[in-house]
Amino acid sequence: MSVTDMGNIRKAPIGVFDSGVGGLTVAREIMRNLPNEDIVYFGDTARVPYGSKSKDTIIRFSQQIIRFLRTQNVKAIVIACNTASALALDEVEEELDIPIIGVLKPGAKVAAATTRNGKIGVIGTESTINSQMYPKYIREQNPEVAVYGKACPLFVPLVEEGWLKDPVTEEVARRYLENLLKDGIDSLILGCTHYPLLRSLIRGVVGETVNLVNPAYETARELGELLREEGLEHPERNGQKACHQFYVSDAAEKFRNFANSILPCDIGETQKIHIEDY
Ligand code: DGL
């Protein structure tokens, strides 16, 4: 590849996708940690939630989204959705000639490396927890660790309702987390895109001694390392801001309002596309 081609690839955007708005917590970490990188984000708002769907369906959806992102000439892809990372990453990465990462491995790696008592809790959607992929990745790092999983399906609608500090959400969290605390976990992986938005409420329930691991943050860090290793980092911008584009499969205005409430910038236009065409 010529130096000019390489220079152009470095300027290409990162493709980021999720079942809907949740992956914006990952996009937010990428914006904070890798401010030179442009992002093309796709939220599958017509087909959300993924967390209760089967592996075959999630693989098909992920393949379609990746085909769409390739039309945007992305240089790398981040599966921001924990469910899609758990169920589809292995299949889709075999078919790709650009780097792709999911959010599970980065979170699993940090939890395995930082636990003091070898007891890690993982919370996520039903499909993520049933897939047993977090325990698999954690044990690849450290076979001695015990992993305790708990599906917390009510958290996603509560976050989308904006009840981030509500007593109802707190009560739900207490019930979900009770047994993990009895098991004596010292680390808790927030294994769903929406859960970092409940971080302070969960902190209140689990107390100060449990280390909360945010896969969104760890993924942004790992993406930075990957881009450096592959020589794909965006060149310095000399004061110019990165440019992000947002696509959804439905309800663009609702998506835009949510995005503007959690991202550090106004996202401007959001385009709706017909994802089944890809
Ligand atoms: N984005 C999903 C995840 O991280 C949560 C929402 C859904 O079920 O689609 O697993």
mmCIF file of N, CA, C and O in Angstrom, residues 13-18 26 30 40 42 62-81 85 89 92-93 96-103 219 223 226-227 232:
data_model
loop_
_atom_site.group_PDB
_atom_site.id
_atom_site.type_symbol
_atom_site.label_atom_id
_atom_site.label_comp_id
_atom_site.label_asym_id
_atom_site.label_seq_id
_atom_site.Cartn_x
_atom_site.Cartn_y
_atom_site.Cartn_z
ATOM 1 N N PRO A 13 -13.188 7.086 9.162
ATOM 2 C CA PRO A 13 -13.850 7.020 10.480
ATOM 3 C C PRO A 13 -13.840 5.622 11.095
ATOM 4 O O PRO A 13 -13.572 4.634 10.419
ATOM 5 N N ILE A 14 -14.183 5.574 12.389
ATOM 6 C CA ILE A 14 -14.409 4.316 13.107
ATOM 7 C C ILE A 14 -15.908 4.027 13.034
ATOM 8 O O ILE A 14 -16.718 4.902 13.340
ATOM 9 N N GLY A 15 -16.277 2.825 12.655
ATOM 10 C CA GLY A 15 -17.691 2.431 12.691
ATOM 11 C C GLY A 15 -18.034 1.904 14.068
ATOM 12 O O GLY A 15 -17.306 1.067 14.616
ATOM 13 N N VAL A 16 -19.114 2.395 14.652
ATOM 14 C CA VAL A 16 -19.543 1.943 15.987
ATOM 15 C C VAL A 16 -21.011 1.555 15.869
ATOM 16 O O VAL A 16 -21.801 2.337 15.325
ATOM 17 N N PHE A 17 -21.376 0.355 16.352
ATOM 18 C CA PHE A 17 -22.811 0.051 16.280
ATOM 19 C C PHE A 17 -23.351 -0.594 17.540
ATOM 20 O O PHE A 17 -22.624 -1.185 18.335
ATOM 21 N N ASP A 18 -24.666 -0.419 17.688
ATOM 22 C CA ASP A 18 -25.380 -0.933 18.847
ATOM 23 C C ASP A 18 -26.827 -1.191 18.439
ATOM 24 O O ASP A 18 -27.267 -0.760 17.372
ATOM 25 N N VAL A 26 -20.443 4.076 24.701
ATOM 26 C CA VAL A 26 -19.144 3.671 24.152
ATOM 27 C C VAL A 26 -18.613 4.789 23.235
ATOM 28 O O VAL A 26 -17.437 5.176 23.320
ATOM 29 N N ILE A 30 -15.072 6.923 23.386
ATOM 30 C CA ILE A 30 -14.149 7.062 22.248
ATOM 31 C C ILE A 30 -13.901 8.558 21.985
ATOM 32 O O ILE A 30 -12.767 8.983 21.769
ATOM 33 N N VAL A 40 -18.633 6.954 12.753
ATOM 34 C CA VAL A 40 -19.939 6.741 12.102
ATOM 35 C C VAL A 40 -20.681 5.768 13.011
ATOM 36 O O VAL A 40 -20.240 4.623 13.195
ATOM 37 N N PHE A 42 -24.087 3.640 14.154
ATOM 38 C CA PHE A 42 -25.400 3.125 13.744
ATOM 39 C C PHE A 42 -26.122 2.546 14.957
ATOM 40 O O PHE A 42 -25.587 1.680 15.659
ATOM 41 N N SER A 62 -26.063 -8.131 12.865
ATOM 42 C CA SER A 62 -24.697 -7.578 12.914
ATOM 43 C C SER A 62 -24.075 -7.585 11.523
ATOM 44 O O SER A 62 -23.396 -6.623 11.131
ATOM 45 N N GLN A 63 -24.300 -8.666 10.773
ATOM 46 C CA GLN A 63 -23.744 -8.726 9.412
ATOM 47 C C GLN A 63 -24.311 -7.606 8.537
ATOM 48 O O GLN A 63 -23.584 -6.974 7.777
ATOM 49 N N GLN A 64 -25.599 -7.359 8.659
ATOM 50 C CA GLN A 64 -26.219 -6.276 7.858
ATOM 51 C C GLN A 64 -25.612 -4.927 8.229
ATOM 52 O O GLN A 64 -25.285 -4.117 7.358
ATOM 53 N N ILE A 65 -25.456 -4.696 9.526
ATOM 54 C CA ILE A 65 -24.944 -3.396 9.979
ATOM 55 C C ILE A 65 -23.491 -3.213 9.518
ATOM 56 O O ILE A 65 -23.100 -2.125 9.082
ATOM 57 N N ILE A 66 -22.727 -4.293 9.602
ATOM 58 C CA ILE A 66 -21.329 -4.198 9.159
ATOM 59 C C ILE A 66 -21.274 -3.892 7.665
ATOM 60 O O ILE A 66 -20.478 -3.067 7.217
ATOM 61 N N ARG A 67 -22.167 -4.512 6.882
ATOM 62 C CA ARG A 67 -22.195 -4.204 5.439
ATOM 63 C C ARG A 67 -22.514 -2.731 5.225
ATOM 64 O O ARG A 67 -21.917 -2.063 4.392
ATOM 65 N N PHE A 68 -23.460 -2.187 6.023
ATOM 66 C CA PHE A 68 -23.763 -0.755 5.900
ATOM 67 C C PHE A 68 -22.544 0.089 6.278
ATOM 68 O O PHE A 68 -22.163 1.015 5.548
ATOM 69 N N LEU A 69 -21.897 -0.250 7.390
ATOM 70 C CA LEU A 69 -20.742 0.563 7.839
ATOM 71 C C LEU A 69 -19.614 0.524 6.805
ATOM 72 O O LEU A 69 -18.908 1.513 6.618
ATOM 73 N N ARG A 70 -19.462 -0.613 6.118
ATOM 74 C CA ARG A 70 -18.413 -0.692 5.080
ATOM 75 C C ARG A 70 -18.690 0.298 3.944
ATOM 76 O O ARG A 70 -17.760 0.788 3.318
ATOM 77 N N THR A 71 -19.973 0.570 3.683
ATOM 78 C CA THR A 71 -20.280 1.559 2.629
ATOM 79 C C THR A 71 -19.825 2.958 3.061
ATOM 80 O O THR A 71 -19.713 3.855 2.234
ATOM 81 N N GLN A 72 -19.581 3.149 4.344
ATOM 82 C CA GLN A 72 -19.106 4.441 4.861
ATOM 83 C C GLN A 72 -17.572 4.468 4.958
ATOM 84 O O GLN A 72 -16.995 5.370 5.555
ATOM 85 N N ASN A 73 -16.939 3.436 4.394
ATOM 86 C CA ASN A 73 -15.469 3.348 4.355
ATOM 87 C C ASN A 73 -14.807 3.474 5.719
ATOM 88 O O ASN A 73 -13.844 4.236 5.880
ATOM 89 N N VAL A 74 -15.324 2.748 6.690
ATOM 90 C CA VAL A 74 -14.727 2.800 8.025
ATOM 91 C C VAL A 74 -13.404 2.028 8.030
ATOM 92 O O VAL A 74 -13.237 1.074 7.267
ATOM 93 N N LYS A 75 -12.478 2.437 8.905
ATOM 94 C CA LYS A 75 -11.171 1.754 8.960
ATOM 95 C C LYS A 75 -11.141 0.659 10.028
ATOM 96 O O LYS A 75 -10.251 -0.195 10.020
ATOM 97 N N ALA A 76 -12.094 0.715 10.942
ATOM 98 C CA ALA A 76 -12.189 -0.286 12.017
ATOM 99 C C ALA A 76 -13.612 -0.244 12.557
ATOM 100 O O ALA A 76 -14.312 0.762 12.378
ATOM 101 N N ILE A 77 -14.023 -1.334 13.209
ATOM 102 C CA ILE A 77 -15.398 -1.392 13.734
ATOM 103 C C ILE A 77 -15.381 -1.751 15.217
ATOM 104 O O ILE A 77 -14.615 -2.619 15.652
ATOM 105 N N VAL A 78 -16.234 -1.064 15.975
ATOM 106 C CA VAL A 78 -16.432 -1.386 17.388
ATOM 107 C C VAL A 78 -17.870 -1.866 17.562
ATOM 108 O O VAL A 78 -18.812 -1.134 17.231
ATOM 109 N N ILE A 79 -18.030 -3.097 18.037
ATOM 110 C CA ILE A 79 -19.378 -3.557 18.401
ATOM 111 C C ILE A 79 -19.624 -3.034 19.808
ATOM 112 O O ILE A 79 -19.091 -3.571 20.787
ATOM 113 N N ALA A 80 -20.406 -1.969 19.906
ATOM 114 C CA ALA A 80 -20.602 -1.324 21.212
ATOM 115 C C ALA A 80 -21.596 -2.090 22.079
ATOM 116 O O ALA A 80 -21.636 -1.909 23.285
ATOM 117 N N CYS A 81 -22.405 -2.924 21.442
ATOM 118 C CA CYS A 81 -23.455 -3.663 22.146
ATOM 119 C C CYS A 81 -22.864 -4.911 22.815
ATOM 120 O O CYS A 81 -22.214 -5.732 22.147
ATOM 121 N N SER A 85 -21.689 -8.294 20.947
ATOM 122 C CA SER A 85 -20.288 -8.704 21.153
ATOM 123 C C SER A 85 -20.239 -10.148 21.640
ATOM 124 O O SER A 85 -19.382 -10.928 21.219
ATOM 125 N N LEU A 89 -19.584 -11.542 17.653
ATOM 126 C CA LEU A 89 -18.208 -11.124 17.308
ATOM 127 C C LEU A 89 -17.407 -12.248 16.639
ATOM 128 O O LEU A 89 -16.789 -12.034 15.595
ATOM 129 N N VAL A 92 -18.577 -12.759 12.951
ATOM 130 C CA VAL A 92 -18.388 -11.686 11.965
ATOM 131 C C VAL A 92 -16.908 -11.345 11.774
ATOM 132 O O VAL A 92 -16.512 -10.932 10.693
ATOM 133 N N GLU A 93 -16.097 -11.571 12.802
ATOM 134 C CA GLU A 93 -14.688 -11.158 12.640
ATOM 135 C C GLU A 93 -13.960 -12.038 11.614
ATOM 136 O O GLU A 93 -13.065 -11.570 10.935
ATOM 137 N N LEU A 96 -14.096 -10.511 8.071
ATOM 138 C CA LEU A 96 -13.683 -9.114 7.873
ATOM 139 C C LEU A 96 -12.198 -8.949 7.612
ATOM 140 O O LEU A 96 -11.385 -9.666 8.178
ATOM 141 N N ASP A 97 -11.858 -7.946 6.789
ATOM 142 C CA ASP A 97 -10.441 -7.664 6.545
ATOM 143 C C ASP A 97 -10.028 -6.323 7.176
ATOM 144 O O ASP A 97 -9.006 -5.757 6.843
ATOM 145 N N ILE A 98 -10.878 -5.794 8.069
ATOM 146 C CA ILE A 98 -10.469 -4.626 8.858
ATOM 147 C C ILE A 98 -10.615 -5.007 10.341
ATOM 148 O O ILE A 98 -11.366 -5.931 10.659
ATOM 149 N N PRO A 99 -9.897 -4.305 11.240
ATOM 150 C CA PRO A 99 -10.000 -4.679 12.658
ATOM 151 C C PRO A 99 -11.413 -4.470 13.215
ATOM 152 O O PRO A 99 -12.088 -3.515 12.849
ATOM 153 N N ILE A 100 -11.818 -5.392 14.068
ATOM 154 C CA ILE A 100 -13.118 -5.249 14.742
ATOM 155 C C ILE A 100 -12.929 -5.653 16.197
ATOM 156 O O ILE A 100 -12.243 -6.644 16.480
ATOM 157 N N ILE A 101 -13.494 -4.881 17.116
ATOM 158 C CA ILE A 101 -13.456 -5.298 18.526
ATOM 159 C C ILE A 101 -14.837 -5.184 19.147
ATOM 160 O O ILE A 101 -15.661 -4.364 18.732
ATOM 161 N N GLY A 102 -15.067 -6.014 20.153
ATOM 162 C CA GLY A 102 -16.301 -5.941 20.920
ATOM 163 C C GLY A 102 -15.991 -5.369 22.297
ATOM 164 O O GLY A 102 -14.830 -5.070 22.605
ATOM 165 N N VAL A 103 -17.018 -5.242 23.129
ATOM 166 C CA VAL A 103 -16.812 -4.630 24.447
ATOM 167 C C VAL A 103 -16.536 -5.642 25.566
ATOM 168 O O VAL A 103 -16.163 -5.254 26.665
ATOM 169 N N THR A 219 -12.962 -0.378 26.413
ATOM 170 C CA THR A 219 -12.974 -0.600 24.969
ATOM 171 C C THR A 219 -12.343 0.583 24.238
ATOM 172 O O THR A 219 -11.576 0.398 23.282
ATOM 173 N N LEU A 223 -9.218 0.257 21.878
ATOM 174 C CA LEU A 223 -9.291 0.719 20.491
ATOM 175 C C LEU A 223 -8.087 1.618 20.183
ATOM 176 O O LEU A 223 -7.465 1.499 19.123
ATOM 177 N N LEU A 226 -5.101 -0.539 19.640
ATOM 178 C CA LEU A 226 -5.217 -1.252 18.363
ATOM 179 C C LEU A 226 -4.867 -0.325 17.192
ATOM 180 O O LEU A 226 -4.112 -0.694 16.291
ATOM 181 N N LEU A 227 -5.394 0.890 17.208
ATOM 182 C CA LEU A 227 -5.128 1.834 16.110
ATOM 183 C C LEU A 227 -3.638 2.167 16.046
ATOM 184 O O LEU A 227 -3.057 2.261 14.965
ATOM 185 N N LEU A 232 -3.067 3.040 12.360
ATOM 186 C CA LEU A 232 -4.323 3.579 11.827
ATOM 187 C C LEU A 232 -4.823 4.824 12.561
ATOM 188 O O LEU A 232 -5.934 5.293 12.305
#
